[in-house]
mmCIF file of C-alpha atoms in Angstrom:
data_model
loop_
_atom_site.group_PDB
_atom_site.id
_atom_site.type_symbol
_atom_site.label_atom_id
_atom_site.label_comp_id
_atom_site.label_asym_id
_atom_site.label_seq_id
_atom_site.Cartn_x
_atom_site.Cartn_y
_atom_site.Cartn_z
ATOM 1 C CA MET J 1389 10.286 -30.851 1.379
ATOM 2 C CA SER J 1390 11.474 -27.549 2.842
ATOM 3 C CA SER J 1391 10.194 -25.212 4.664
ATOM 4 C CA SER J 1392 9.323 -21.743 3.449
ATOM 5 C CA PRO J 1393 12.058 -18.337 3.806
ATOM 6 C CA ARG J 1394 11.726 -16.931 6.642
ATOM 7 C CA PHE J 1395 11.108 -12.222 7.471
ATOM 8 C CA HIS J 1396 11.387 -10.091 9.544
ATOM 9 C CA ILE J 1397 9.884 -5.995 9.328
ATOM 10 C CA LEU J 1398 12.082 -3.266 11.001
ATOM 11 C CA SER J 1399 11.811 -0.173 11.607
ATOM 12 C CA ILE J 1400 12.637 2.494 13.873
ATOM 13 C CA ASP J 1401 9.348 3.760 14.947
ATOM 14 C CA PHE J 1402 6.462 1.220 13.774
ATOM 15 C CA GLN J 1403 4.652 3.434 13.387
ATOM 16 C CA ASP J 1404 2.847 2.862 10.145
ATOM 17 C CA LEU J 1405 0.830 0.236 10.220
ATOM 18 C CA ASP J 1406 -0.546 0.863 7.105
ATOM 19 C CA VAL J 1407 1.862 -0.374 5.002
ATOM 20 C CA ILE J 1408 3.488 -2.842 7.821
ATOM 21 C CA TRP J 1409 0.406 -4.128 6.836
ATOM 22 C CA ASN J 1410 0.707 -4.112 3.611
ATOM 23 C CA VAL J 1411 4.245 -4.937 3.309
ATOM 24 C CA ARG J 1412 3.288 -8.473 5.434
ATOM 25 C CA LEU J 1413 0.672 -9.212 3.291
ATOM 26 C CA PHE J 1414 2.870 -9.097 0.346
ATOM 27 C CA TYR J 1415 5.597 -11.174 1.216
ATOM 28 C CA LEU J 1416 2.661 -13.518 2.972
ATOM 29 C CA ALA J 1417 1.630 -13.984 -0.715
ATOM 30 C CA ALA J 1418 4.751 -14.181 -1.732
ATOM 31 C CA GLY J 1419 5.446 -17.760 -0.061
ATOM 32 C CA PHE J 1420 7.187 -16.344 2.636
ATOM 33 C CA ARG J 1421 6.478 -16.554 6.753
ATOM 34 C CA PHE J 1422 6.619 -14.043 9.360
ATOM 35 C CA VAL J 1423 9.737 -13.549 11.897
ATOM 36 C CA PRO J 1424 7.719 -11.647 15.181
ATOM 37 C CA GLY J 1425 10.145 -10.445 17.724
ATOM 38 C CA ARG J 1426 14.448 -10.666 17.777
ATOM 39 C CA VAL J 1427 16.558 -9.874 14.684
ATOM 40 C CA ASP J 1428 17.755 -13.349 13.915
ATOM 41 C CA PRO J 1429 20.574 -13.271 11.544
ATOM 42 C CA ASP J 1430 20.310 -16.228 10.005
ATOM 43 C CA LEU J 1431 16.441 -14.529 8.429
ATOM 44 C CA ASP J 1432 16.089 -14.908 4.479
ATOM 45 C CA LEU J 1433 14.848 -11.494 4.612
ATOM 46 C CA LEU J 1434 15.044 -8.102 6.280
ATOM 47 C CA VAL J 1435 12.534 -5.277 5.081
ATOM 48 C CA ILE J 1436 13.614 -1.537 6.383
ATOM 49 C CA LEU J 1437 10.785 1.293 6.747
ATOM 50 C CA ARG J 1438 11.061 4.304 7.904
ATOM 51 C CA GLY J 1439 14.997 4.665 7.868
ATOM 52 C CA ASP J 1440 18.582 3.865 10.096
ATOM 53 C CA PRO J 1441 17.765 0.444 12.218
ATOM 54 C CA GLY J 1442 20.882 1.081 13.736
ATOM 55 C CA PRO J 1443 24.408 -1.077 14.226
ATOM 56 C CA PRO J 1444 23.024 -3.791 15.778
ATOM 57 C CA HIS J 1445 21.898 -6.045 13.103
ATOM 58 C CA ARG J 1446 25.533 -5.713 11.176
ATOM 59 C CA ASP J 1447 25.283 -9.338 11.387
ATOM 60 C CA HIS J 1448 22.537 -10.442 8.979
ATOM 61 C CA ARG J 1449 23.416 -12.232 6.320
ATOM 62 C CA GLY J 1450 20.145 -12.608 4.327
ATOM 63 C CA ILE J 1451 18.555 -10.293 1.679
ATOM 64 C CA VAL J 1452 17.131 -6.738 2.560
ATOM 65 C CA HIS J 1453 14.560 -4.609 0.811
ATOM 66 C CA VAL J 1454 14.932 -1.786 2.198
ATOM 67 C CA TYR J 1455 11.574 0.405 1.559
ATOM 68 C CA ASP J 1456 12.029 4.692 0.677
ATOM 69 C CA TYR J 1457 9.734 6.224 1.148
ATOM 70 C CA VAL J 1458 9.918 8.102 4.207
ATOM 71 C CA LYS J 1459 12.694 10.649 2.793
ATOM 72 C CA GLU J 1460 13.945 11.809 6.341
ATOM 73 C CA LEU J 1461 17.703 9.996 6.149
ATOM 74 C CA GLN J 1462 19.964 9.490 4.184
ATOM 75 C CA VAL J 1463 21.889 6.220 5.730
ATOM 76 C CA ASP J 1464 24.829 3.990 4.033
ATOM 77 C CA TRP J 1465 23.228 0.497 3.055
ATOM 78 C CA PRO J 1466 26.025 -1.511 2.607
ATOM 79 C CA GLU J 1467 27.853 -0.131 5.623
ATOM 80 C CA ARG J 1468 24.878 -0.500 7.938
ATOM 81 C CA PHE J 1469 24.637 -4.571 6.405
ATOM 82 C CA PRO J 1470 27.836 -5.223 5.277
ATOM 83 C CA ARG J 1471 27.254 -9.129 5.880
ATOM 84 C CA ALA J 1472 24.052 -9.082 3.751
ATOM 85 C CA ARG J 1473 24.312 -11.380 1.038
ATOM 86 C CA GLU J 1474 21.305 -8.459 -1.642
ATOM 87 C CA ILE J 1475 20.545 -5.486 -1.032
ATOM 88 C CA ARG J 1476 17.664 -3.496 -2.374
ATOM 89 C CA LEU J 1477 16.159 -0.047 -2.226
ATOM 90 C CA ILE J 1478 12.906 0.445 -2.905
ATOM 91 C CA SER J 1479 12.399 4.270 -4.245
ATOM 92 C CA LEU J 1480 10.815 6.217 -6.332
ATOM 93 C CA PHE J 1481 14.149 7.976 -8.092
ATOM 94 C CA ARG J 1482 16.884 6.408 -8.893
ATOM 95 C CA PRO J 1483 20.289 7.732 -5.878
ATOM 96 C CA ASP J 1484 22.343 10.351 -7.625
ATOM 97 C CA PRO J 1485 25.299 8.457 -6.936
ATOM 98 C CA LEU J 1486 23.890 5.022 -6.246
ATOM 99 C CA PRO J 1487 26.444 3.649 -3.761
ATOM 100 C CA GLU J 1488 27.812 0.074 -4.475
ATOM 101 C CA GLY J 1489 26.553 -2.395 -3.162
ATOM 102 C CA LEU J 1490 23.630 -1.045 -3.531
ATOM 103 C CA ARG J 1491 20.894 -2.771 -5.963
ATOM 104 C CA TRP J 1492 17.445 0.283 -7.422
ATOM 105 C CA VAL J 1493 13.983 -0.684 -7.280
ATOM 106 C CA PRO J 1494 11.906 1.629 -8.976
ATOM 107 C CA GLY J 1495 8.575 1.763 -6.543
ATOM 108 C CA TYR J 1496 6.765 3.108 -3.798
ATOM 109 C CA LEU J 1497 5.169 0.547 -1.448
ATOM 110 C CA PRO J 1498 2.761 -2.591 -1.744
ATOM 111 C CA VAL J 1499 -0.291 -1.463 -1.531
ATOM 112 C CA VAL J 1500 -2.770 -4.159 -0.738
ATOM 113 C CA PRO J 1501 -6.124 -2.833 -2.308
ATOM 114 C CA GLU J 1502 -8.667 -6.283 -0.322
ATOM 115 C CA PHE J 1503 -7.837 -5.199 2.582
ATOM 116 C CA TRP J 1504 -8.552 -1.548 3.012
ATOM 117 C CA GLN J 1505 -12.117 -1.404 1.074
ATOM 118 C CA GLN J 1506 -15.596 -1.311 2.512
ATOM 119 C CA SER J 1507 -18.354 -3.427 1.324
ATOM 120 C CA PRO J 1508 -20.786 -2.203 0.156
ATOM 121 C CA PHE J 1509 -19.561 1.009 -1.942
ATOM 122 C CA ARG J 1510 -21.717 3.850 -0.276
ATOM 123 C CA LYS J 1511 -20.620 8.275 -0.264
ATOM 124 C CA ARG J 1512 -22.559 10.350 2.351
ATOM 125 C CA ALA J 1513 -22.910 14.153 2.304
ATOM 126 C CA GLY J 1514 -20.425 15.461 4.315
ATOM 127 C CA ARG J 1515 -17.471 17.886 4.545
ATOM 128 C CA PRO J 1516 -13.641 17.423 3.153
ATOM 129 C CA LEU J 1517 -11.586 15.596 5.415
ATOM 130 C CA HIS J 1518 -7.492 15.772 6.408
ATOM 131 C CA ILE J 1519 -6.334 12.369 8.571
ATOM 132 C CA ALA J 1520 -2.691 13.050 10.034
ATOM 133 C CA ASN J 1521 -0.554 14.744 12.707
ATOM 134 C CA PHE J 1522 -0.150 18.585 13.125
ATOM 135 C CA LYS J 1523 3.034 18.922 11.469
ATOM 136 C CA PRO J 1524 5.422 21.324 13.191
ATOM 137 C CA MET J 1525 6.393 23.492 9.277
ATOM 138 C CA GLY J 1526 6.456 27.254 9.659
ATOM 139 C CA ASP J 1527 4.468 29.777 7.859
ATOM 140 C CA ASP J 1528 3.837 27.017 4.499
ATOM 141 C CA PRO J 1529 0.687 28.143 3.408
ATOM 142 C CA TYR J 1530 -0.840 24.965 2.766
ATOM 143 C CA GLN J 1531 -1.347 24.152 6.477
ATOM 144 C CA GLN J 1532 -2.086 27.716 6.361
ATOM 145 C CA ASP J 1533 -5.060 27.416 4.693
ATOM 146 C CA LEU J 1534 -5.775 23.950 5.205
ATOM 147 C CA ALA J 1535 -6.554 25.777 8.712
ATOM 148 C CA ARG J 1536 -8.692 28.700 7.890
ATOM 149 C CA LEU J 1537 -11.034 25.965 6.050
ATOM 150 C CA ALA J 1538 -11.224 24.168 9.064
ATOM 151 C CA ARG J 1539 -12.000 27.583 11.422
ATOM 152 C CA HIS J 1540 -14.484 28.010 8.241
ATOM 153 C CA GLY J 1541 -16.072 24.705 9.343
ATOM 154 C CA LEU J 1542 -15.610 23.324 5.378
ATOM 155 C CA VAL J 1543 -12.427 21.215 6.229
ATOM 156 C CA ARG J 1544 -12.694 18.536 9.115
ATOM 157 C CA VAL J 1545 -9.542 17.577 10.337
ATOM 158 C CA TYR J 1546 -8.361 14.560 12.639
ATOM 159 C CA GLY J 1547 -4.767 14.383 14.153
ATOM 160 C CA GLY J 1548 -2.546 15.354 16.776
ATOM 161 C CA ARG J 1549 -1.382 19.014 17.873
ATOM 162 C CA TRP J 1550 -3.596 20.552 15.714
ATOM 163 C CA ASP J 1551 -4.871 22.775 19.095
ATOM 164 C CA ARG J 1552 -1.240 25.046 18.003
ATOM 165 C CA LEU J 1553 -3.416 26.841 15.128
ATOM 166 C CA GLY J 1554 -6.519 26.479 17.929
ATOM 167 C CA LEU J 1555 -8.225 24.005 15.516
ATOM 168 C CA ALA J 1556 -9.650 21.067 18.344
ATOM 169 C CA THR J 1557 -9.292 17.421 16.962
ATOM 170 C CA HIS J 1558 -8.197 13.793 18.047
ATOM 171 C CA GLY J 1559 -6.523 11.044 16.776
ATOM 172 C CA LEU J 1560 -8.042 7.947 14.630
ATOM 173 C CA SER J 1561 -7.487 4.437 14.658
ATOM 174 C CA TYR J 1562 -6.414 2.961 11.162
ATOM 175 C CA LEU J 1563 -10.324 1.515 10.519
ATOM 176 C CA GLU J 1564 -12.073 4.533 11.957
ATOM 177 C CA ALA J 1565 -9.669 6.721 8.474
ATOM 178 C CA ASN J 1566 -11.025 4.478 6.351
ATOM 179 C CA ARG J 1567 -14.864 4.002 7.502
ATOM 180 C CA ARG J 1568 -14.576 8.155 6.680
ATOM 181 C CA LEU J 1569 -12.289 8.445 3.422
ATOM 182 C CA ALA J 1570 -14.853 5.705 2.321
ATOM 183 C CA SER J 1571 -17.536 7.931 2.648
ATOM 184 C CA ALA J 1572 -16.322 11.330 2.045
ATOM 185 C CA TRP J 1573 -16.234 12.647 -1.041
ATOM 186 C CA CYS J 1574 -13.071 14.374 -1.401
ATOM 187 C CA CYS J 1575 -9.490 14.482 1.224
ATOM 188 C CA TYR J 1576 -7.006 16.969 1.435
ATOM 189 C CA GLY J 1577 -3.774 15.372 1.581
ATOM 190 C CA LEU J 1578 -0.255 17.338 3.162
ATOM 191 C CA MET J 1579 3.357 16.590 2.634
ATOM 192 C CA TYR J 1580 6.330 18.164 4.400
ATOM 193 C CA PRO J 1581 8.055 20.688 1.744
ATOM 194 C CA TYR J 1582 11.740 18.114 1.605
ATOM 195 C CA GLN J 1583 8.825 15.037 0.199
ATOM 196 C CA ARG J 1584 6.880 16.623 -2.028
ATOM 197 C CA GLY J 1585 7.192 15.397 -5.164
ATOM 198 C CA LEU J 1586 10.338 13.354 -4.567
ATOM 199 C CA THR J 1587 7.935 10.916 -2.477
ATOM 200 C CA LEU J 1588 3.920 10.012 -2.261
ATOM 201 C CA SER J 1589 1.197 9.916 0.965
ATOM 202 C CA GLY J 1590 -0.186 7.449 2.595
ATOM 203 C CA ARG J 1591 -3.748 9.429 1.084
ATOM 204 C CA MET J 1592 -3.021 9.005 -1.878
ATOM 205 C CA TRP J 1593 -3.187 5.205 -2.297
ATOM 206 C CA GLN J 1594 -5.269 4.707 0.649
ATOM 207 C CA ALA J 1595 -7.963 7.764 -0.737
ATOM 208 C CA PRO J 1596 -8.415 6.885 -3.965
ATOM 209 C CA LEU J 1597 -9.027 3.107 -2.916
ATOM 210 C CA HIS J 1598 -11.875 4.187 -1.567
ATOM 211 C CA GLY J 1599 -13.053 6.634 -4.166
ATOM 212 C CA CYS J 1600 -12.192 9.775 -2.459
ATOM 213 C CA LEU J 1601 -10.148 12.227 -4.231
ATOM 214 C CA VAL J 1602 -7.194 13.460 -2.851
ATOM 215 C CA ILE J 1603 -7.006 17.713 -3.049
ATOM 216 C CA SER J 1604 -2.894 17.591 -3.013
ATOM 217 C CA GLU J 1605 -0.308 20.097 -2.760
ATOM 218 C CA GLN J 1606 1.053 21.499 -6.854
ATOM 219 C CA GLY J 1607 4.263 19.214 -7.415
ATOM 220 C CA THR J 1608 3.691 15.757 -5.540
ATOM 221 C CA ASN J 1609 1.434 13.367 -7.664
ATOM 222 C CA PRO J 1610 4.959 13.509 -10.254
ATOM 223 C CA LEU J 1611 3.856 9.307 -11.775
ATOM 224 C CA GLY J 1612 0.326 10.740 -12.466
ATOM 225 C CA LEU J 1613 -1.837 8.559 -10.059
ATOM 226 C CA PRO J 1614 -5.822 7.959 -10.290
ATOM 227 C CA GLY J 1615 -7.909 10.419 -7.449
ATOM 228 C CA ILE J 1616 -5.423 12.970 -6.834
ATOM 229 C CA LEU J 1617 -6.220 16.163 -8.082
ATOM 230 C CA GLU J 1618 -3.304 18.974 -7.279
ATOM 231 C CA VAL J 1619 -3.369 22.667 -7.271
ATOM 232 C CA GLU J 1620 -1.704 25.557 -6.113
ATOM 233 C CA ARG J 1621 -3.547 26.756 -3.174
ATOM 234 C CA PHE J 1622 -6.409 25.138 -0.700
ATOM 235 C CA SER J 1623 -9.589 27.038 -0.950
ATOM 236 C CA ALA J 1624 -12.874 26.921 -0.874
ATOM 237 C CA GLU J 1625 -13.187 26.391 -4.836
ATOM 238 C CA THR J 1626 -11.436 22.914 -4.435
ATOM 239 C CA LEU J 1627 -13.856 21.623 -1.933
ATOM 240 C CA LEU J 1628 -16.525 21.188 -5.628
ATOM 241 C CA SER J 1629 -13.991 19.001 -7.394
ATOM 242 C CA VAL J 1630 -16.299 15.423 -7.126
ATOM 243 C CA GLY J 1631 -19.526 16.241 -9.132
ATOM 244 C CA SER J 1632 -21.245 13.293 -8.550
ATOM 245 C CA ILE J 1633 -21.326 8.775 -6.905
ATOM 246 C CA ARG J 1634 -20.147 8.044 -10.461
ATOM 247 C CA GLU J 1635 -17.035 9.989 -10.251
ATOM 248 C CA CYS J 1636 -16.175 8.499 -6.901
ATOM 249 C CA TRP J 1637 -16.570 5.352 -8.119
ATOM 250 C CA GLN J 1638 -14.426 5.132 -10.791
ATOM 251 C CA ILE J 1639 -11.379 6.513 -8.891
ATOM 252 C CA ARG J 1640 -11.901 3.921 -7.074
ATOM 253 C CA GLN J 1641 -11.283 1.478 -10.142
ATOM 254 C CA GLU J 1642 -9.084 2.902 -11.664
ATOM 255 C CA ALA J 1643 -6.684 3.829 -7.962
ATOM 256 C CA THR J 1644 -7.379 -0.426 -7.632
ATOM 257 C CA ARG J 1645 -6.291 -1.457 -10.918
ATOM 258 C CA TYR J 1646 -3.198 0.868 -11.326
ATOM 259 C CA TRP J 1647 -1.775 -0.509 -6.791
ATOM 260 C CA ARG J 1648 -2.632 -4.354 -7.908
ATOM 261 C CA GLU J 1649 -0.872 -4.034 -11.164
ATOM 262 C CA ALA J 1650 1.918 -1.626 -9.679
ATOM 263 C CA THR J 1651 2.496 -4.567 -6.875
ATOM 264 C CA GLU J 1652 2.249 -7.667 -9.359
ATOM 265 C CA ARG J 1653 5.558 -5.271 -10.786
ATOM 266 C CA LEU J 1654 6.956 -4.422 -7.575
ATOM 267 C CA ALA J 1655 7.019 -8.130 -7.163
ATOM 268 C CA LEU J 1656 8.774 -9.137 -10.620
ATOM 269 C CA GLN J 1657 10.859 -6.628 -9.717
ATOM 270 C CA LEU J 1658 11.657 -8.208 -6.421
ATOM 271 C CA ASP J 1659 12.471 -10.979 -8.581
ATOM 272 C CA LEU J 1660 9.252 -13.037 -5.835
ATOM 273 C CA PRO J 1661 6.983 -15.320 -7.525
ATOM 274 C CA ALA J 1662 4.089 -13.730 -9.301
ATOM 275 C CA TYR J 1663 2.179 -11.917 -7.203
ATOM 276 C CA ARG J 1664 -2.184 -12.883 -6.943
ATOM 277 C CA GLY J 1665 -2.807 -10.805 -3.587
ATOM 278 C CA PRO J 1666 -2.983 -12.809 0.046
ATOM 279 C CA SER J 1667 -5.298 -15.419 0.527
ATOM 280 C CA ALA J 1668 -8.393 -15.304 3.116
ATOM 281 C CA ALA J 1669 -6.842 -16.422 6.379
ATOM 282 C CA GLN J 1670 -3.987 -14.323 6.022
ATOM 283 C CA LEU J 1671 -5.843 -11.181 4.588
ATOM 284 C CA ALA J 1672 -7.924 -12.293 8.914
ATOM 285 C CA SER J 1673 -5.185 -11.997 10.288
ATOM 286 C CA CYS J 1674 -4.082 -9.048 9.808
ATOM 287 C CA GLY J 1675 -6.932 -7.315 10.209
ATOM 288 C CA ARG J 1676 -8.036 -9.168 14.177
ATOM 289 C CA GLU J 1677 -4.402 -6.436 14.007
ATOM 290 C CA ARG J 1678 -6.880 -3.828 12.661
ATOM 291 C CA ARG J 1679 -9.202 -4.506 14.836
ATOM 292 C CA ALA J 1680 -7.408 -4.344 18.267
ATOM 293 C CA GLN J 1681 -5.716 -0.888 17.227
ATOM 294 C CA HIS J 1682 -8.700 0.972 16.968
ATOM 295 C CA LEU J 1683 -10.185 -1.047 20.223
ATOM 296 C CA ARG J 1684 -7.599 0.501 21.666
ATOM 297 C CA VAL J 1685 -7.312 3.713 20.139
ATOM 298 C CA ALA J 1686 -11.079 4.100 20.945
ATOM 299 C CA TRP J 1687 -11.080 3.256 24.669
ATOM 300 C CA GLY J 1688 -7.461 4.863 25.465
ATOM 301 C CA ARG J 1689 -10.192 7.835 23.780
ATOM 302 C CA ARG J 1690 -12.662 7.110 25.823
ATOM 303 C CA LEU J 1691 -10.840 6.661 29.108
ATOM 304 C CA ALA J 1692 -8.892 10.082 28.784
ATOM 305 C CA ARG J 1693 -12.124 11.786 27.981
ATOM 306 C CA ALA J 1694 -14.061 10.381 31.616
ATOM 307 C CA GLY J 1695 -10.538 11.606 33.306
ATOM 308 C CA ARG J 1696 -11.523 14.690 32.495
ATOM 309 C CA TRP J 1697 -15.056 14.743 33.144
ATOM 310 C CA LEU J 1698 -14.399 13.330 36.192
ATOM 311 C CA THR J 1699 -13.041 16.828 38.103
ATOM 312 C CA PRO J 1700 -15.024 19.497 38.079
ATOM 313 C CA PRO J 1701 -13.694 21.875 41.424
ATOM 314 C CA PRO J 1702 -13.046 21.043 44.506
ATOM 315 C CA ILE J 1703 -10.733 18.465 43.745
ATOM 316 C CA SER J 1704 -10.868 15.916 46.683
ATOM 317 C CA CYS J 1705 -7.302 13.527 46.951
ATOM 318 C CA TRP J 1706 -9.986 10.045 45.311
ATOM 319 C CA TRP J 1707 -10.762 12.058 42.440
ATOM 320 C CA ARG J 1708 -8.134 13.161 41.965
ATOM 321 C CA ARG J 1709 -5.982 9.513 41.811
ATOM 322 C CA ARG J 1710 -9.066 8.404 39.794
ATOM 323 C CA GLN J 1711 -8.718 10.863 37.255
ATOM 324 C CA ARG J 1712 -5.050 10.727 36.908
ATOM 325 C CA THR J 1713 -5.100 6.721 36.685
ATOM 326 C CA LEU J 1714 -8.027 6.480 33.653
ATOM 327 C CA GLN J 1715 -6.071 9.532 31.549
ATOM 328 C CA GLY J 1716 -3.140 7.657 31.826
ATOM 329 C CA LEU J 1717 -4.594 4.462 30.705
ATOM 330 C CA GLY J 1718 -6.057 6.659 28.097
ATOM 331 C CA ARG J 1719 -2.696 7.853 27.333
ATOM 332 C CA LEU J 1720 -0.772 4.595 27.182
ATOM 333 C CA LEU J 1721 -3.151 2.507 24.833
ATOM 334 C CA GLN J 1722 -3.256 5.317 22.161
ATOM 335 C CA GLY J 1723 0.745 5.902 22.442
ATOM 336 C CA ALA J 1724 0.774 2.407 21.257
ATOM 337 C CA SER J 1725 -1.306 2.187 18.816
ATOM 338 C CA ARG J 1726 -0.367 5.459 17.081
ATOM 339 C CA PRO J 1727 -3.973 6.265 16.964
ATOM 340 C CA ASP J 1728 -3.319 9.562 14.244
ATOM 341 C CA GLY J 1729 -4.795 8.296 11.361
ATOM 342 C CA GLY J 1730 -2.035 8.092 9.736
ATOM 343 C CA PRO J 1731 2.124 9.355 10.055
ATOM 344 C CA SER J 1732 2.426 11.903 10.885
ATOM 345 C CA ASN J 1733 5.366 13.025 8.382
ATOM 346 C CA ARG J 1734 3.229 10.897 4.865
#
């Protein structure tokens, strides 16, 4: 009896844990065995996320699947993997020109609805959300609109570095972010200008799976995904885009159907076995990692907050050392877990 084929996920920064969990579950459901740690040249499959992995992996002799969903780098993949048996590039649109030795697969990313959806289905009255780090993109009108709505108390913003626009925010774990999306009627998306119309924001699949409408920039939904409302500007009028919990439930149902069908289609295009979804044990394994990431983020926030509170002036040397220790632990835990509720550039 032959052993299961082995695969490894390679990312330049392992920032998008939501993507990594979806990808792992997708290939586990296809019969692959995940191999963590060092990249073995004899692996059956190497999955590339978030751009160029660098030259140390040129000896890989198996298959390579590249998910080009960030749109930040142009990489010569056949040159990067000269010994690979096959290289497939998964992106929404066909590269022009398509390099020789590269097979294009129209698609985005695998999405596993059952891993993210909350039960029972509930909605609470509250402000719309925006969950993402501040994006350094000058005087972008959409970002300025978001900041203005947040300053007037109309939108709740989570993520890092929004203090540059005068907003006090903090990051979220993936578990916290999904709980908030599950209780919200709508949220705001925001992409870099160079990404608009070429790829999708992570919120465009995550929020609708919870029945949360995504209010997004004009021209950012070329595929007509369910649960996305494109607008020319973010304004107070868009806050009334969802009128009932029945609409939220319909968004969830349509998004669930869309992403299940898209993931099944992706498996066929990649010549994988017919996709039937991950097992309960596979879902539980990734669920434990998600819970651990949440605990690291939550405790990191508490330690950092405690370090600030414990030092009223005058500050003794002993208290100063305690403060620095607590703040350092908080930064370490949060930095290791990427506590922004999602990637900053999607």
